[in-house]
CSV table of C-alpha atoms in Angstrom, one decimal:
chain,number,residue,atom,x,y,z
A,46,MET,CA,15.0,-6.2,6.5
A,47,GLN,CA,13.9,-2.9,5.5
A,48,TYR,CA,12.5,-4.6,1.8
A,49,PHE,CA,9.6,-5.9,3.7
A,50,PRO,CA,6.1,-4.4,3.9
A,51,PRO,CA,5.4,-2.9,7.4
A,52,ALA,CA,3.1,-5.6,8.4
A,53,LEU,CA,5.2,-8.3,7.8
A,54,GLU,CA,8.2,-6.8,8.8
A,55,HIS,CA,6.5,-6.6,12.1
A,56,LEU,CA,5.1,-10.3,11.9
A,57,VAL,CA,9.0,-11.1,11.0
A,58,GLU,CA,9.7,-9.4,14.5
A,59,GLN,CA,6.9,-11.2,16.6
A,60,PHE,CA,8.7,-14.6,15.6
A,61,ALA,CA,11.7,-13.9,16.3
A,62,LYS,CA,11.3,-13.3,20.1
A,63,LEU,CA,10.1,-17.0,20.0
A,64,PRO,CA,12.9,-18.9,21.6
A,65,GLY,CA,15.0,-21.1,19.6
A,66,VAL,CA,13.5,-18.9,16.5
A,67,GLY,CA,15.8,-16.8,14.4
A,68,VAL,CA,15.6,-14.0,12.1
A,69,LYS,CA,16.4,-16.1,9.1
A,70,SER,CA,13.4,-18.9,10.2
A,71,ALA,CA,11.4,-16.3,12.0
A,72,GLN,CA,11.2,-14.6,7.8
A,73,ARG,CA,9.7,-18.4,7.0
A,74,LEU,CA,7.3,-18.5,9.3
A,75,ALA,CA,5.9,-15.2,8.4
A,76,PHE,CA,6.3,-15.9,4.8
A,77,HIS,CA,4.2,-19.3,5.6
A,78,VAL,CA,1.4,-17.3,7.5
A,79,LEU,CA,0.7,-15.1,4.3
A,80,SER,CA,0.6,-18.1,2.2
A,81,MET,CA,-2.5,-19.5,4.8
A,82,PRO,CA,-6.0,-18.7,4.0
A,83,GLU,CA,-7.2,-16.2,5.6
A,84,GLU,CA,-9.8,-17.8,8.1
A,85,GLU,CA,-6.3,-20.3,8.7
A,86,ALA,CA,-4.3,-17.1,9.5
A,87,ASN,CA,-7.5,-15.7,11.7
A,88,ILE,CA,-7.2,-19.6,13.9
A,89,PHE,CA,-3.3,-19.2,14.5
A,90,ALA,CA,-4.1,-15.9,15.7
A,91,GLN,CA,-7.5,-17.1,17.4
A,92,ALA,CA,-5.2,-19.5,19.0
A,93,ILE,CA,-2.8,-17.6,21.2
A,94,ILE,CA,-5.0,-15.3,22.5
A,95,ASN,CA,-7.4,-18.4,23.8
A,96,ALA,CA,-4.3,-19.7,25.6
A,97,LYS,CA,-3.8,-16.7,27.1
A,98,THR,CA,-7.5,-16.6,28.1
A,99,ALA,CA,-8.6,-20.1,29.0
A,100,ILE,CA,-5.6,-21.3,30.4
A,101,HIS,CA,-5.3,-20.8,34.7
A,102,TYR,CA,-3.4,-22.4,38.0
A,103,CYS,CA,-5.4,-25.1,38.9
A,104,PRO,CA,-5.6,-23.8,42.7
A,105,VAL,CA,-4.3,-26.6,44.2
A,106,CYS,CA,-1.5,-28.2,42.4
A,107,GLN,CA,-0.8,-25.2,40.4
A,108,ASN,CA,-0.9,-27.0,37.0
A,109,LEU,CA,-2.0,-25.6,33.8
A,110,THR,CA,-5.8,-26.3,33.3
A,111,GLN,CA,-8.8,-24.9,31.3
A,112,GLY,CA,-12.2,-23.3,32.8
A,113,ASP,CA,-13.0,-22.7,36.5
A,114,GLY,CA,-12.5,-24.4,39.7
A,115,VAL,CA,-9.2,-27.5,40.1
A,116,CYS,CA,-7.5,-29.4,37.4
A,117,PRO,CA,-8.8,-32.5,36.2
A,118,VAL,CA,-6.0,-34.3,38.0
A,119,CYS,CA,-7.2,-33.2,41.3
A,120,SER,CA,-11.0,-33.7,40.6
A,121,ASP,CA,-10.4,-37.0,39.5
A,122,LYS,CA,-11.6,-39.5,42.2
A,123,HIS,CA,-9.8,-42.6,41.5
A,124,ARG,CA,-6.0,-40.8,42.4
A,125,ASP,CA,-5.0,-41.4,45.0
A,126,GLN,CA,-5.1,-37.5,47.1
A,127,ASN,CA,-3.0,-39.2,49.6
A,128,ILE,CA,0.3,-39.2,47.6
A,129,VAL,CA,1.7,-35.8,46.3
A,130,CYS,CA,4.4,-35.7,43.3
A,131,VAL,CA,6.0,-32.3,42.9
A,132,VAL,CA,7.6,-31.7,39.5
A,133,ALA,CA,9.0,-28.7,38.4
A,134,ASP,CA,7.1,-28.2,35.6
A,135,PRO,CA,3.1,-28.8,34.1
A,136,LYS,CA,6.0,-31.0,30.6
A,137,ASP,CA,7.0,-32.6,33.6
A,138,VAL,CA,3.6,-33.5,34.9
A,139,MET,CA,2.8,-34.5,31.2
A,140,ALA,CA,6.0,-36.9,31.3
A,141,MET,CA,4.5,-38.9,34.7
A,142,GLU,CA,1.6,-39.3,33.0
A,143,ARG,CA,2.7,-40.8,30.0
A,144,ALA,CA,4.3,-43.6,31.9
A,145,ARG,CA,0.7,-44.6,33.4
A,146,GLU,CA,2.1,-45.9,36.5
A,147,TYR,CA,1.4,-43.0,39.2
A,148,THR,CA,-2.4,-43.1,40.5
A,149,GLY,CA,-1.2,-39.9,42.8
A,150,VAL,CA,-1.7,-36.3,42.3
A,151,TYR,CA,1.0,-33.1,41.8
A,152,HIS,CA,2.5,-30.1,43.0
A,153,VAL,CA,3.7,-28.2,40.3
A,154,LEU,CA,6.3,-26.1,41.2
A,155,HIS,CA,7.0,-23.5,38.2
A,156,GLY,CA,11.0,-23.5,38.6
A,157,VAL,CA,13.6,-24.8,40.9
A,158,ILE,CA,15.6,-23.2,43.2
A,159,SER,CA,18.5,-21.2,41.5
A,160,PRO,CA,20.8,-19.0,42.9
A,161,MET,CA,22.6,-18.0,40.2
A,162,ASN,CA,19.3,-17.2,38.0
A,163,HIS,CA,17.9,-15.6,40.8
A,164,VAL,CA,15.1,-17.9,41.9
A,165,GLY,CA,14.8,-18.2,45.2
A,166,PRO,CA,12.3,-20.6,47.3
A,167,ASP,CA,9.6,-17.5,47.1
A,168,ASP,CA,9.5,-17.0,43.6
A,169,LEU,CA,8.1,-21.2,43.2
A,170,HIS,CA,4.5,-22.6,44.5
A,171,ILE,CA,6.1,-23.5,47.9
A,172,LYS,CA,4.4,-22.1,49.8
A,173,SER,CA,1.1,-23.7,49.1
A,174,LEU,CA,3.2,-27.2,49.0
A,175,VAL,CA,3.5,-26.8,52.5
A,176,GLU,CA,-0.1,-25.2,53.2
A,177,ARG,CA,-1.0,-28.4,51.8
A,178,VAL,CA,0.6,-31.0,53.6
A,179,ALA,CA,0.0,-28.8,56.5
A,180,SER,CA,-4.2,-29.2,55.8
A,181,GLY,CA,-3.5,-32.6,56.6
A,182,GLY,CA,-4.2,-35.6,54.3
A,183,VAL,CA,-1.2,-36.0,52.7
A,184,ASN,CA,1.0,-39.4,53.9
A,185,GLU,CA,3.1,-39.0,50.7
A,186,VAL,CA,5.6,-36.1,49.0
A,187,ILE,CA,7.4,-37.6,46.2
A,188,MET,CA,10.2,-35.6,44.5
A,189,ALA,CA,10.0,-35.4,40.9
A,190,THR,CA,12.7,-32.5,39.9
A,191,ASN,CA,15.2,-32.9,37.8
A,192,PRO,CA,18.4,-35.2,38.9
A,193,ASP,CA,20.6,-32.3,37.9
A,194,THR,CA,21.9,-29.7,40.6
A,195,GLU,CA,19.0,-27.7,41.0
A,196,GLY,CA,16.5,-30.4,40.7
A,197,GLU,CA,18.4,-32.0,43.2
A,198,ALA,CA,19.3,-28.8,45.9
A,199,THR,CA,15.4,-27.6,45.2
A,200,ALA,CA,14.6,-31.5,46.7
A,201,MET,CA,16.6,-31.5,49.4
A,202,TYR,CA,15.4,-28.1,50.8
A,203,LEU,CA,11.5,-29.3,50.3
A,204,ALA,CA,12.4,-32.9,52.2
A,205,ARG,CA,13.5,-30.5,55.2
A,206,LEU,CA,10.8,-28.4,54.8
A,207,LEU,CA,8.3,-30.8,54.9
A,208,LYS,CA,10.2,-33.2,57.9
A,209,PRO,CA,8.2,-31.1,60.6
A,210,PHE,CA,5.1,-32.9,59.1
A,211,GLN,CA,6.1,-36.1,59.9
A,212,ILE,CA,5.0,-37.6,56.4
A,213,ARG,CA,6.7,-39.8,54.1
A,214,VAL,CA,9.1,-38.3,51.1
A,215,THR,CA,10.6,-39.5,48.8
A,216,ARG,CA,12.8,-39.3,45.6
A,217,LEU,CA,12.6,-40.8,42.3
A,218,ALA,CA,15.1,-43.6,42.1
A,219,TYR,CA,18.5,-43.4,40.1
A,220,GLY,CA,19.9,-45.9,38.0
A,221,ILE,CA,21.1,-46.9,34.6
A,222,PRO,CA,17.9,-46.2,31.9
A,223,VAL,CA,16.2,-48.9,30.4
A,224,GLY,CA,17.7,-50.1,27.4
A,225,SER,CA,20.8,-47.6,27.6
A,226,HIS,CA,24.0,-49.8,27.6
A,227,LEU,CA,26.4,-49.7,30.4
A,228,GLU,CA,29.4,-49.1,28.3
A,229,TYR,CA,28.1,-45.5,27.7
A,230,ALA,CA,26.8,-44.9,31.6
A,231,ASP,CA,28.6,-41.8,33.1
A,232,ASP,CA,30.3,-42.5,36.5
A,233,ALA,CA,27.8,-40.9,38.4
A,234,THR,CA,24.9,-42.5,37.0
A,235,LEU,CA,26.8,-45.8,37.7
A,236,MET,CA,27.8,-45.5,41.3
A,237,ARG,CA,24.0,-44.1,42.0
A,238,ALA,CA,22.8,-47.7,40.4
A,239,LEU,CA,25.4,-49.6,42.4
A,240,GLU,CA,24.2,-47.6,45.4
A,241,GLY,CA,20.4,-48.2,44.8
A,242,ARG,CA,21.3,-52.1,43.8
A,243,ARG,CA,18.4,-54.4,45.3
A,244,GLU,CA,18.0,-58.4,45.6
A,245,LEU,CA,16.5,-60.1,42.6
B,42,MET,CA,-0.6,-34.6,24.2
B,43,GLN,CA,-3.9,-35.5,26.2
B,44,TYR,CA,-3.2,-34.3,29.4
B,45,PHE,CA,-2.7,-30.7,28.1
B,46,PRO,CA,-5.4,-28.5,28.8
B,47,PRO,CA,-7.5,-28.2,25.2
B,48,ALA,CA,-6.9,-24.3,24.5
B,49,LEU,CA,-2.6,-25.3,25.1
B,50,GLU,CA,-2.9,-28.3,23.1
B,51,HIS,CA,-4.7,-26.3,20.5
B,52,LEU,CA,-2.4,-24.2,20.0
B,53,VAL,CA,0.3,-26.9,20.1
B,54,GLU,CA,-1.2,-28.4,17.0
B,55,GLN,CA,-1.1,-25.0,15.6
B,56,PHE,CA,2.9,-24.2,16.0
B,57,ALA,CA,2.9,-27.7,14.9
B,58,LYS,CA,1.2,-27.1,11.4
B,59,LEU,CA,4.3,-24.6,10.6
B,60,PRO,CA,7.1,-25.5,8.4
B,61,GLY,CA,10.3,-26.9,10.3
B,62,VAL,CA,8.0,-26.7,14.0
B,63,GLY,CA,8.2,-30.3,15.6
B,64,VAL,CA,5.6,-30.8,18.4
B,65,LYS,CA,8.6,-30.8,20.9
B,66,SER,CA,9.6,-27.3,19.4
B,67,ALA,CA,5.4,-26.5,19.1
B,68,GLN,CA,5.3,-27.2,23.1
B,69,ARG,CA,8.3,-25.1,23.3
B,70,LEU,CA,6.6,-22.4,21.6
B,71,ALA,CA,3.1,-22.5,23.0
B,72,PHE,CA,4.7,-22.8,26.5
B,73,HIS,CA,6.4,-19.3,25.7
B,74,VAL,CA,2.9,-17.7,24.8
B,75,LEU,CA,1.5,-18.8,28.3
B,76,SER,CA,4.7,-17.2,29.8
B,77,MET,CA,4.1,-13.9,27.9
B,78,PRO,CA,2.6,-10.7,29.3
B,79,GLU,CA,-1.4,-10.5,27.8
B,80,GLU,CA,-0.6,-7.6,26.1
B,81,GLU,CA,2.3,-9.3,24.2
B,82,ALA,CA,0.4,-12.1,23.3
B,83,ASN,CA,-2.1,-9.8,22.4
B,84,ILE,CA,0.1,-8.2,19.5
B,85,PHE,CA,1.3,-11.3,18.5
B,86,ALA,CA,-1.9,-12.2,17.3
B,87,GLN,CA,-2.5,-9.0,15.9
B,88,ALA,CA,0.6,-9.4,13.8
B,89,ILE,CA,-0.8,-12.2,12.2
B,90,ILE,CA,-4.6,-11.2,11.7
B,91,ASN,CA,-2.6,-8.1,10.2
B,92,ALA,CA,0.1,-9.6,7.9
B,93,LYS,CA,-2.5,-11.1,6.0
B,94,THR,CA,-5.3,-8.4,6.1
B,95,ALA,CA,-2.7,-5.6,4.8
B,96,ILE,CA,-0.2,-6.8,2.4
B,97,HIS,CA,-1.0,-7.9,-1.3
B,98,TYR,CA,0.8,-8.2,-4.2
B,99,CYS,CA,1.9,-5.2,-6.6
B,100,PRO,CA,-0.1,-4.8,-9.1
B,101,VAL,CA,2.8,-4.6,-11.5
B,102,CYS,CA,5.7,-6.6,-10.1
B,103,GLN,CA,3.8,-9.0,-7.5
B,104,ASN,CA,6.4,-8.4,-4.9
B,105,LEU,CA,4.6,-7.9,-1.3
B,106,THR,CA,4.1,-4.5,-0.9
B,107,GLN,CA,1.2,-3.2,1.7
B,108,GLY,CA,-1.1,-0.3,1.7
B,109,ASP,CA,-2.7,0.6,-1.8
B,110,GLY,CA,-1.6,1.0,-5.5
B,111,VAL,CA,2.1,0.2,-6.6
B,112,CYS,CA,4.9,-0.8,-4.4
B,113,PRO,CA,7.3,1.2,-3.5
B,114,VAL,CA,10.1,0.2,-5.6
B,115,CYS,CA,7.3,0.5,-8.8
B,116,SER,CA,6.7,4.1,-7.8
B,117,ASP,CA,10.3,5.1,-6.9
B,118,LYS,CA,11.1,7.8,-10.0
B,119,HIS,CA,15.1,6.9,-9.7
B,120,ARG,CA,14.3,3.4,-10.3
B,121,ASP,CA,15.5,3.0,-14.0
B,122,GLN,CA,11.6,1.0,-14.8
B,123,ASN,CA,13.2,-0.1,-18.4
B,124,ILE,CA,15.4,-2.9,-16.4
B,125,VAL,CA,12.6,-5.8,-15.6
B,126,CYS,CA,14.9,-8.1,-13.2
B,127,VAL,CA,12.7,-11.3,-12.7
B,128,VAL,CA,12.6,-13.4,-9.6
B,129,ALA,CA,11.2,-16.2,-8.4
B,130,ASP,CA,10.1,-14.9,-5.0
B,131,PRO,CA,10.1,-11.5,-2.8
B,132,LYS,CA,12.8,-12.8,-0.7
B,133,ASP,CA,14.9,-12.8,-4.2
B,134,VAL,CA,13.9,-9.4,-4.6
B,135,MET,CA,15.1,-8.9,-1.0
B,136,ALA,CA,18.7,-10.7,-1.7
B,137,MET,CA,18.9,-8.2,-4.9
B,138,GLU,CA,17.9,-4.9,-2.9
B,139,ARG,CA,20.9,-6.4,-0.3
B,140,ALA,CA,23.9,-5.7,-3.1
B,141,ARG,CA,22.5,-1.8,-3.5
B,142,GLU,CA,23.5,-2.2,-6.8
B,143,TYR,CA,20.8,-3.0,-9.3
B,144,THR,CA,18.4,0.3,-10.1
B,145,GLY,CA,15.6,-1.3,-11.9
B,146,VAL,CA,12.4,-2.8,-11.4
B,147,TYR,CA,11.3,-6.4,-10.3
B,148,HIS,CA,9.3,-9.1,-11.5
B,149,VAL,CA,8.2,-11.7,-9.2
B,150,LEU,CA,7.0,-14.5,-10.6
B,151,HIS,CA,5.9,-16.2,-7.2
B,152,GLY,CA,7.8,-19.8,-7.5
B,153,VAL,CA,9.6,-22.1,-10.7
B,154,ILE,CA,8.3,-24.4,-13.8
B,155,SER,CA,8.0,-27.5,-11.8
B,156,PRO,CA,6.4,-30.2,-13.5
B,157,MET,CA,7.5,-32.6,-10.5
B,158,ASN,CA,5.1,-30.7,-7.8
B,159,HIS,CA,2.9,-29.7,-10.9
B,160,VAL,CA,4.0,-26.0,-11.4
B,161,GLY,CA,2.6,-24.9,-14.6
B,162,PRO,CA,3.3,-21.4,-16.8
B,163,ASP,CA,-0.4,-21.1,-16.0
B,164,ASP,CA,0.4,-20.8,-12.1
B,165,LEU,CA,2.7,-18.5,-11.8
B,166,HIS,CA,3.1,-14.5,-12.8
B,167,ILE,CA,4.3,-14.5,-16.3
B,168,LYS,CA,1.3,-13.4,-18.3
B,169,SER,CA,1.7,-10.3,-16.1
B,170,LEU,CA,5.0,-10.4,-17.0
B,171,VAL,CA,4.8,-10.2,-21.1
B,172,GLU,CA,2.0,-7.9,-21.1
B,173,ARG,CA,4.0,-5.3,-18.9
B,174,VAL,CA,6.9,-6.1,-21.7
B,175,ALA,CA,4.1,-6.0,-24.4
B,176,SER,CA,2.8,-3.0,-23.8
B,177,GLY,CA,6.5,-1.5,-24.4
B,178,GLY,CA,9.0,0.8,-22.1
B,179,VAL,CA,10.8,-2.1,-20.8
B,180,ASN,CA,13.9,-2.5,-22.5
B,181,GLU,CA,16.0,-5.4,-20.6
B,182,VAL,CA,14.6,-8.3,-19.1
B,183,ILE,CA,17.9,-10.0,-16.5
B,184,MET,CA,16.8,-13.3,-15.1
B,185,ALA,CA,17.7,-13.5,-11.5
B,186,THR,CA,15.9,-17.6,-10.9
B,187,ASN,CA,18.1,-19.7,-9.4
B,188,PRO,CA,21.2,-21.3,-10.6
B,189,ASP,CA,19.0,-24.7,-10.2
B,190,THR,CA,17.3,-26.8,-12.8
B,191,GLU,CA,13.8,-25.4,-12.3
B,192,GLY,CA,15.3,-22.1,-12.5
B,193,GLU,CA,17.4,-22.5,-15.4
B,194,ALA,CA,14.5,-23.9,-17.4
B,195,THR,CA,11.7,-21.3,-16.1
B,196,ALA,CA,14.7,-18.5,-17.3
B,197,MET,CA,14.8,-20.1,-20.9
B,198,TYR,CA,10.8,-20.6,-21.4
B,199,LEU,CA,10.4,-16.9,-20.7
B,200,ALA,CA,13.5,-16.3,-22.6
B,201,ARG,CA,11.5,-17.3,-25.6
B,202,LEU,CA,8.8,-16.4,-24.9
B,203,LEU,CA,10.1,-12.8,-24.6
B,204,LYS,CA,11.7,-13.5,-28.0
B,205,PRO,CA,9.2,-12.0,-30.2
B,206,PHE,CA,9.4,-8.0,-28.9
B,207,GLN,CA,13.5,-7.8,-29.3
B,208,ILE,CA,14.4,-6.5,-26.3
B,209,ARG,CA,17.2,-7.9,-24.6
B,210,VAL,CA,17.2,-10.6,-21.9
B,211,THR,CA,20.0,-11.6,-19.9
B,212,ARG,CA,21.0,-14.4,-17.2
B,213,LEU,CA,22.5,-13.8,-14.2
B,214,ALA,CA,26.6,-14.3,-14.5
B,215,TYR,CA,27.8,-17.8,-13.3
B,216,GLY,CA,30.9,-18.2,-11.9
B,217,ILE,CA,32.9,-18.7,-8.4
B,218,PRO,CA,31.5,-17.5,-5.2
B,219,VAL,CA,33.2,-14.0,-4.0
B,220,GLY,CA,35.3,-15.2,-0.7
B,221,SER,CA,35.0,-18.8,-1.9
B,222,HIS,CA,38.2,-21.6,-2.2
B,223,LEU,CA,38.7,-22.7,-5.7
B,224,GLU,CA,39.4,-26.1,-4.1
B,225,TYR,CA,35.9,-26.2,-3.0
B,226,ALA,CA,34.2,-25.4,-5.9
B,227,ASP,CA,32.2,-27.7,-7.7
B,228,ASP,CA,33.0,-29.5,-11.6
B,229,ALA,CA,29.4,-27.1,-12.9
B,230,THR,CA,30.5,-24.3,-11.2
B,231,LEU,CA,34.0,-24.5,-12.0
B,232,MET,CA,33.3,-25.4,-15.9
B,233,ARG,CA,30.5,-22.5,-15.6
B,234,ALA,CA,33.6,-19.8,-14.7
B,235,LEU,CA,35.9,-21.2,-17.5
B,236,GLU,CA,33.4,-20.4,-19.7
B,237,GLY,CA,32.6,-16.8,-18.7
B,238,ARG,CA,36.2,-16.2,-18.4
B,239,ARG,CA,36.8,-12.7,-19.1
B,240,GLU,CA,39.6,-10.1,-20.2
B,241,LEU,CA,41.8,-8.8,-17.5
C-alpha cells in the first residue's frame, strides 16, 4: 500500500471501510475512480453528499424520504391510513411494495430488539408507533418483521405493547414459499405450514 | 428501486456503475453511506474528488504520482536509473516493490497490446519508453508484463522495437511458483521450468 500516492491510498482506505469491501476490492474501485472522466467522479462524489443531506426520515412512518414533510406513501390519499405494516428496515418497505398487494401504510422500526447487539426497545422507533396508534385512526397493525428469533421477539413485544388499544394486531403468515419444493423445506417451516393450513 | 427517494436511487446507480458491484451490493453500500456520520460521508466524497485532481502520471515512468514533477521512484538517487522494468499496470509496480529486491526504475505501459480489445501499440505508453531508451543511459530493459498471451506478445513486440539500441532486453523467469506443489503445476509452466533449469 505504501507504494501508491497518498491521495490514492486515502481513497483505497475509504472504499475499504465500506461493508463487504476488502483491500483488494477497494484498490480495484479506487483505480476505477482514477480511470473515470473527472465529471463522472464529481457526480459520484456529489451523489454521496446529496444522499446524506437530502434524505431524512418521514416524521410519520420513519421511512426514508426526500424533501420536506411526510413521505409519498403517507401522503398518498389512495392508501388506507388505517392499516399500518410494521417493518424493521426501509429495504423491507421496498420488498412489500414489490408485491403490489399492500395498500396500507408503513412504520419502520430501523432495527429489531436484539439484546446480543445491545439494541433495546428505546433504540427503535417504537414510541412513535405507540403514539401513532394511541392518537387513533389505526384499525390494524401488521407485524412484518423477519421470521427469525429477533424479528419474532420484536413482533411479540409490540403485540403486547399495543394490546391495550384494542386494535387488530396480525402477523404475516408462515408457510412453504411459493415455487419451492416440499422436499427441501425445513422442519420448522413445515410445522408452521401444517399449523396454518386452510380449507380448500 | 422506484420506492427509494430519488437521491438514494441516484447513489445506488452510482455505486452500481463500479466494477464488480451489482444492484444488491450497491443498495447495501448506499444504505451504509446513509448510516455514516455526515462528516465521514464528506471525507469519502472529498477523497474521490481529491484522487482525481491530485494524481497524475509521472512524466518519466508514467506511474501514478502526486504533486509536481517526477515520481518518488524516478527521483530516488539510490535507485539504478540504468535498469528499466516495463510493467503493464501501476498495480504491477506495487507487486514488484513488495518483493524488495528490485532497485532499478519502472516504465508503466498502462495496458498491453490486445487486438481483441482494440488496444494497439499507439494506445500504450510505448513511444515514451523508446524515447527514454533512445536518449541513452539505459543499459537493460526488463519485460515484466504478465505471462499470458497478450503480455507475452507485448514483451516480444517491445523487445523487437528496442533491438536497434543494442541494450540488454530481458524477461522475468518462468517456472514453478515458490511454495507450490509440482502435482498441481500446469503443463506449460512445468515445460518452461524444465527449459529454464539451472546448475546447482
